[in-house]
PDB file of C-alpha atoms in Angstrom:
ATOM      1  CA  MET A 710     154.695  64.542 129.377  1.00  0.00           C
ATOM      2  CA  SER A 711     154.168  65.841 125.499  1.00  0.00           C
ATOM      3  CA  PHE A 712     151.122  68.301 124.620  1.00  0.00           C
ATOM      4  CA  PRO A 713     152.187  68.646 120.875  1.00  0.00           C
ATOM      5  CA  HIS A 714     148.107  70.512 120.651  1.00  0.00           C
ATOM      6  CA  ASN A 715     149.343  73.188 123.278  1.00  0.00           C
ATOM      7  CA  THR A 716     153.018  74.253 121.845  1.00  0.00           C
ATOM      8  CA  PRO A 717     153.065  77.618 120.489  1.00  0.00           C
ATOM      9  CA  THR A 718     153.189  77.830 116.917  1.00  0.00           C
ATOM     10  CA  PRO A 719     156.238  79.797 115.352  1.00  0.00           C
ATOM     11  CA  HIS A 720     155.218  83.552 114.154  1.00  0.00           C
ATOM     12  CA  ASP A 721     154.247  83.900 110.803  1.00  0.00           C
ATOM     13  CA  PRO A 722     154.259  87.543 109.748  1.00  0.00           C
ATOM     14  CA  SER A 723     152.577  86.590 106.650  1.00  0.00           C
ATOM     15  CA  ASP A 724     149.629  85.179 108.610  1.00  0.00           C
ATOM     16  CA  PRO A 725     146.930  87.749 108.803  1.00  0.00           C
ATOM     17  CA  HIS A 726     145.495  85.600 112.059  1.00  0.00           C
ATOM     18  CA  HIS A 727     148.532  85.543 114.038  1.00  0.00           C
ATOM     19  CA  ALA A 728     149.466  88.756 115.914  1.00  0.00           C
ATOM     20  CA  SER A 729     152.849  90.725 115.899  1.00  0.00           C
ATOM     21  CA  GLN A 730     155.571  89.266 117.828  1.00  0.00           C
ATOM     22  CA  ALA A 731     155.322  91.921 119.893  1.00  0.00           C
ATOM     23  CA  ASP A 732     151.902  91.796 120.557  1.00  0.00           C
ATOM     24  CA  ASP A 733     152.721  87.981 121.454  1.00  0.00           C
ATOM     25  CA  ARG A 734     155.107  88.709 123.994  1.00  0.00           C
ATOM     26  CA  ALA A 735     153.068  91.878 125.500  1.00  0.00           C
ATOM     27  CA  VAL A 736     151.440  89.851 128.200  1.00  0.00           C
ATOM     28  CA  PRO A 737     152.378  86.530 129.722  1.00  0.00           C
ATOM     29  CA  ARG A 738     149.445  84.027 128.704  1.00  0.00           C
ATOM     30  CA  GLU A 739     148.924  82.392 131.607  1.00  0.00           C
ATOM     31  CA  VAL A 740     145.902  80.154 132.896  1.00  0.00           C
ATOM     32  CA  LEU A 741     142.855  82.162 135.072  1.00  0.00           C
ATOM     33  CA  HIS A 742     140.629  80.798 137.318  1.00  0.00           C
ATOM     34  CA  VAL A 743     137.719  83.233 138.656  1.00  0.00           C
ATOM     35  CA  PRO A 744     135.620  81.308 141.116  1.00  0.00           C
ATOM     36  CA  ALA A 745     132.081  81.588 141.016  1.00  0.00           C
ATOM     37  CA  GLY A 746     131.202  85.022 142.468  1.00  0.00           C
ATOM     38  CA  GLY A 747     134.400  86.554 141.281  1.00  0.00           C
ATOM     39  CA  GLY A 748     135.480  89.184 139.562  1.00  0.00           C
ATOM     40  CA  GLU A 749     135.054  92.938 140.029  1.00  0.00           C
ATOM     41  CA  SER A 750     131.254  93.759 140.237  1.00  0.00           C
ATOM     42  CA  VAL A 751     129.409  97.454 139.737  1.00  0.00           C
ATOM     43  CA  TRP A 752     125.374  98.028 139.111  1.00  0.00           C
ATOM     44  CA  LEU A 753     124.764 100.119 136.180  1.00  0.00           C
ATOM     45  CA  ASN A 754     121.101 100.443 134.688  1.00  0.00           C
ATOM     46  CA  GLY A 755     119.219  98.620 137.120  1.00  0.00           C
ATOM     47  CA  ASP A 756     121.423  95.279 136.454  1.00  0.00           C
ATOM     48  CA  ALA A 757     124.873  93.820 137.693  1.00  0.00           C
ATOM     49  CA  TYR A 758     127.827  93.485 135.879  1.00  0.00           C
ATOM     50  CA  SER A 759     130.660  91.036 137.029  1.00  0.00           C
ATOM     51  CA  VAL A 760     134.127  91.498 134.997  1.00  0.00           C
ATOM     52  CA  LEU A 761     135.634  87.846 134.516  1.00  0.00           C
ATOM     53  CA  LEU A 762     137.735  88.352 131.751  1.00  0.00           C
ATOM     54  CA  ASP A 763     139.376  91.839 131.091  1.00  0.00           C
ATOM     55  CA  LYS A 764     141.839  93.313 128.056  1.00  0.00           C
ATOM     56  CA  GLU A 765     144.478  93.110 130.063  1.00  0.00           C
ATOM     57  CA  GLN A 766     144.176  89.449 130.970  1.00  0.00           C
ATOM     58  CA  SER A 767     143.348  88.348 127.406  1.00  0.00           C
ATOM     59  CA  ASN A 768     146.225  90.087 125.508  1.00  0.00           C
ATOM     60  CA  GLY A 769     143.363  92.670 124.378  1.00  0.00           C
ATOM     61  CA  GLN A 770     141.526  89.881 122.577  1.00  0.00           C
ATOM     62  CA  LEU A 771     138.142  90.206 124.524  1.00  0.00           C
ATOM     63  CA  ALA A 772     136.351  90.695 127.499  1.00  0.00           C
ATOM     64  CA  LEU A 773     134.071  88.367 129.324  1.00  0.00           C
ATOM     65  CA  LEU A 774     131.401  89.449 131.900  1.00  0.00           C
ATOM     66  CA  GLU A 775     128.427  88.014 133.748  1.00  0.00           C
ATOM     67  CA  ALA A 776     125.318  90.206 134.030  1.00  0.00           C
ATOM     68  CA  SER A 777     122.176  89.659 135.875  1.00  0.00           C
ATOM     69  CA  VAL A 778     119.261  91.552 134.972  1.00  0.00           C
ATOM     70  CA  PRO A 779     116.295  91.866 137.094  1.00  0.00           C
ATOM     71  CA  PRO A 780     112.491  91.887 135.556  1.00  0.00           C
ATOM     72  CA  GLY A 781     112.352  94.907 133.301  1.00  0.00           C
ATOM     73  CA  GLY A 782     116.106  95.285 133.252  1.00  0.00           C
ATOM     74  CA  GLY A 783     118.045  95.942 130.415  1.00  0.00           C
ATOM     75  CA  PRO A 784     120.224  98.859 129.100  1.00  0.00           C
ATOM     76  CA  PRO A 785     119.138 101.613 126.687  1.00  0.00           C
ATOM     77  CA  LEU A 786     119.123 100.958 122.840  1.00  0.00           C
ATOM     78  CA  HIS A 787     123.354 101.614 122.139  1.00  0.00           C
ATOM     79  CA  ASN A 788     125.830 100.492 119.783  1.00  0.00           C
ATOM     80  CA  HIS A 789     129.600  99.928 120.394  1.00  0.00           C
ATOM     81  CA  THR A 790     131.993 101.303 117.396  1.00  0.00           C
ATOM     82  CA  HIS A 791     134.666  99.117 118.313  1.00  0.00           C
ATOM     83  CA  GLU A 792     133.491  95.813 119.720  1.00  0.00           C
ATOM     84  CA  ASP A 793     131.348  92.948 118.638  1.00  0.00           C
ATOM     85  CA  GLU A 794     129.297  91.853 121.371  1.00  0.00           C
ATOM     86  CA  ALA A 795     127.772  88.399 122.260  1.00  0.00           C
ATOM     87  CA  PHE A 796     125.243  86.964 124.353  1.00  0.00           C
ATOM     88  CA  TYR A 797     125.078  83.644 126.281  1.00  0.00           C
ATOM     89  CA  LEU A 798     122.021  83.517 128.355  1.00  0.00           C
ATOM     90  CA  LEU A 799     122.694  81.167 131.487  1.00  0.00           C
ATOM     91  CA  ASP A 800     119.009  81.639 133.019  1.00  0.00           C
ATOM     92  CA  GLY A 801     115.740  83.376 132.601  1.00  0.00           C
ATOM     93  CA  GLN A 802     114.486  85.353 129.084  1.00  0.00           C
ATOM     94  CA  LEU A 803     115.318  88.279 127.566  1.00  0.00           C
ATOM     95  CA  GLU A 804     114.215  90.101 124.776  1.00  0.00           C
ATOM     96  CA  ILE A 805     117.464  91.112 122.567  1.00  0.00           C
ATOM     97  CA  PHE A 806     116.374  93.895 119.636  1.00  0.00           C
ATOM     98  CA  ALA A 807     119.007  94.341 116.793  1.00  0.00           C
ATOM     99  CA  ASN A 808     118.492  95.736 113.263  1.00  0.00           C
ATOM    100  CA  ASP A 809     114.518  96.027 113.857  1.00  0.00           C
ATOM    101  CA  ARG A 810     113.922  92.647 115.255  1.00  0.00           C
ATOM    102  CA  THR A 811     113.308  91.288 118.567  1.00  0.00           C
ATOM    103  CA  TYR A 812     114.868  88.005 119.338  1.00  0.00           C
ATOM    104  CA  GLU A 813     112.886  86.187 122.268  1.00  0.00           C
ATOM    105  CA  VAL A 814     116.130  84.513 124.246  1.00  0.00           C
ATOM    106  CA  LYS A 815     115.883  81.527 126.639  1.00  0.00           C
ATOM    107  CA  ALA A 816     118.801  79.850 128.565  1.00  0.00           C
ATOM    108  CA  GLY A 817     121.093  78.077 126.220  1.00  0.00           C
ATOM    109  CA  ASP A 818     120.369  80.642 123.532  1.00  0.00           C
ATOM    110  CA  PHE A 819     123.301  82.741 121.976  1.00  0.00           C
ATOM    111  CA  VAL A 820     122.918  85.885 120.207  1.00  0.00           C
ATOM    112  CA  PHE A 821     126.068  88.033 118.007  1.00  0.00           C
ATOM    113  CA  ILE A 822     125.800  91.266 117.477  1.00  0.00           C
ATOM    114  CA  PRO A 823     128.352  93.188 114.943  1.00  0.00           C
ATOM    115  CA  ARG A 824     129.864  96.258 115.752  1.00  0.00           C
ATOM    116  CA  GLY A 825     128.022  99.299 114.898  1.00  0.00           C
ATOM    117  CA  THR A 826     124.672  97.764 115.155  1.00  0.00           C
ATOM    118  CA  TYR A 827     122.091  99.492 117.357  1.00  0.00           C
ATOM    119  CA  HIS A 828     120.770  96.673 120.160  1.00  0.00           C
ATOM    120  CA  ARG A 829     119.203  96.551 123.598  1.00  0.00           C
ATOM    121  CA  PHE A 830     118.335  93.823 125.762  1.00  0.00           C
ATOM    122  CA  ARG A 831     115.388  93.628 128.284  1.00  0.00           C
ATOM    123  CA  ASN A 832     114.220  90.878 130.734  1.00  0.00           C
ATOM    124  CA  SER A 833     110.887  90.045 129.763  1.00  0.00           C
ATOM    125  CA  GLY A 834     110.260  87.426 132.635  1.00  0.00           C
ATOM    126  CA  VAL A 835     109.627  87.345 136.281  1.00  0.00           C
ATOM    127  CA  HIS A 836     112.751  86.096 137.493  1.00  0.00           C
ATOM    128  CA  THR A 837     116.344  87.524 137.263  1.00  0.00           C
ATOM    129  CA  ALA A 838     118.269  86.472 133.956  1.00  0.00           C
ATOM    130  CA  ARG A 839     121.923  85.375 134.075  1.00  0.00           C
ATOM    131  CA  GLN A 840     124.112  86.134 131.062  1.00  0.00           C
ATOM    132  CA  LEU A 841     127.699  85.938 129.919  1.00  0.00           C
ATOM    133  CA  VAL A 842     128.306  88.923 128.015  1.00  0.00           C
ATOM    134  CA  ILE A 843     131.520  88.903 125.316  1.00  0.00           C
ATOM    135  CA  PHE A 844     133.030  91.799 123.807  1.00  0.00           C
ATOM    136  CA  ALA A 845     135.856  91.156 121.240  1.00  0.00           C
ATOM    137  CA  PRO A 846     138.368  92.999 121.261  1.00  0.00           C
ATOM    138  CA  GLY A 847     138.628  93.464 124.759  1.00  0.00           C
ATOM    139  CA  GLY A 848     138.523  97.012 126.369  1.00  0.00           C
ATOM    140  CA  PHE A 849     134.663  98.004 126.839  1.00  0.00           C
ATOM    141  CA  GLU A 850     134.667  96.317 130.292  1.00  0.00           C
ATOM    142  CA  ARG A 851     136.307  99.458 131.676  1.00  0.00           C
ATOM    143  CA  PHE A 852     132.929 101.254 130.541  1.00  0.00           C
ATOM    144  CA  PHE A 853     130.971  99.005 133.355  1.00  0.00           C
ATOM    145  CA  LEU A 854     133.466  99.694 135.946  1.00  0.00           C
ATOM    146  CA  GLU A 855     133.989 103.769 134.913  1.00  0.00           C
ATOM    147  CA  ALA A 856     130.150 104.198 134.710  1.00  0.00           C
ATOM    148  CA  GLY A 857     128.757 101.835 137.486  1.00  0.00           C
ATOM    149  CA  LYS A 858     128.631 102.107 141.086  1.00  0.00           C
ATOM    150  CA  PRO A 859     130.324  98.993 143.261  1.00  0.00           C
ATOM    151  CA  ALA A 860     128.013  96.448 143.681  1.00  0.00           C
ATOM    152  CA  VAL A 861     127.170  95.731 147.764  1.00  0.00           C
ATOM    153  CA  ALA A 862     127.298  92.109 148.581  1.00  0.00           C
ATOM    154  CA  GLY A 863     123.894  91.106 150.128  1.00  0.00           C
ATOM    155  CA  THR A 864     121.990  94.287 148.589  1.00  0.00           C
ATOM    156  CA  PRO A 865     119.114  93.830 146.399  1.00  0.00           C
ATOM    157  CA  ILE A 866     120.191  95.731 142.648  1.00  0.00           C
ATOM    158  CA  PRO A 867     119.014  99.426 142.440  1.00  0.00           C
ATOM    159  CA  HIS A 868     116.330 100.087 140.114  1.00  0.00           C
ATOM    160  CA  PHE A 869     117.595 102.180 137.155  1.00  0.00           C
ATOM    161  CA  ASP A 870     118.024 105.585 138.128  1.00  0.00           C
ATOM    162  CA  PRO A 871     117.553 108.205 135.404  1.00  0.00           C
ATOM    163  CA  SER A 872     119.705 110.635 137.060  1.00  0.00           C
ATOM    164  CA  ASP A 873     122.536 108.195 136.217  1.00  0.00           C
ATOM    165  CA  ASN A 874     122.173 108.154 132.571  1.00  0.00           C
ATOM    166  CA  PRO A 875     124.101 111.365 131.701  1.00  0.00           C
ATOM    167  CA  LYS A 876     127.262 109.800 133.493  1.00  0.00           C
ATOM    168  CA  ALA A 877     126.833 106.463 131.348  1.00  0.00           C
ATOM    169  CA  VAL A 878     126.228 108.529 128.279  1.00  0.00           C
ATOM    170  CA  GLU A 879     129.928 110.463 128.931  1.00  0.00           C
ATOM    171  CA  VAL A 880     131.640 107.233 129.523  1.00  0.00           C
ATOM    172  CA  GLY A 881     130.465 105.371 126.997  1.00  0.00           C
ATOM    173  CA  ALA A 882     130.753 108.278 124.323  1.00  0.00           C
ATOM    174  CA  ARG A 883     134.707 107.966 125.573  1.00  0.00           C
ATOM    175  CA  TYR A 884     134.464 104.086 124.764  1.00  0.00           C
ATOM    176  CA  GLY A 885     132.915 104.206 121.096  1.00  0.00           C
ATOM    177  CA  SER A 886     129.409 103.521 122.424  1.00  0.00           C
ATOM    178  CA  PHE A 887     126.615 106.038 121.544  1.00  0.00           C
ATOM    179  CA  GLN A 888     122.939 105.408 123.084  1.00  0.00           C
ATOM    180  CA  ALA A 889     120.154 106.120 120.235  1.00  0.00           C
ATOM    181  CA  SER A 890     117.821 109.633 120.291  1.00  0.00           C
ATOM    182  CA  VAL A 891     114.794 109.018 121.779  1.00  0.00           C
ATOM    183  CA  ALA A 892     112.281 111.203 119.588  1.00  0.00           C
TER     184      ALA A 892
END
């Protein structure tokens, strides 16, 4: 059986959209299936995050997380200096603030945040919101795994504990993410 559209194209060093040959071989490209409820899960900022795809699995190209955000939940105002971030809301509603504008986001909406942009999201509804969070390139998923606490199945997400924030600030700075100062 022939699948010409799945055939890798030859490496063209003059094509800026093509990774180097060394990068193409760095990690074998294989199909990845993550069953529902899969991925390493942590609690952070009163939310739950599950890593579905990490930097190593995507050859550095992106990371994909699923976030469960209870009413009132969401991270402080922050930026990412190395990654673009995108949100696709699966369930619920969120307010996403970026560039002095608030976006009322509902299930099925998509929001793209360019790197360097200070932003935050907050669940403004009465039910838990679920969203896919995409980082490109990958790598920032390590922040969640290092700053968060392992999630415990069958246990409610703990409320945000301000005493945990210094760790998130310290780990975030190592990954090029900085919280905005609150005056």
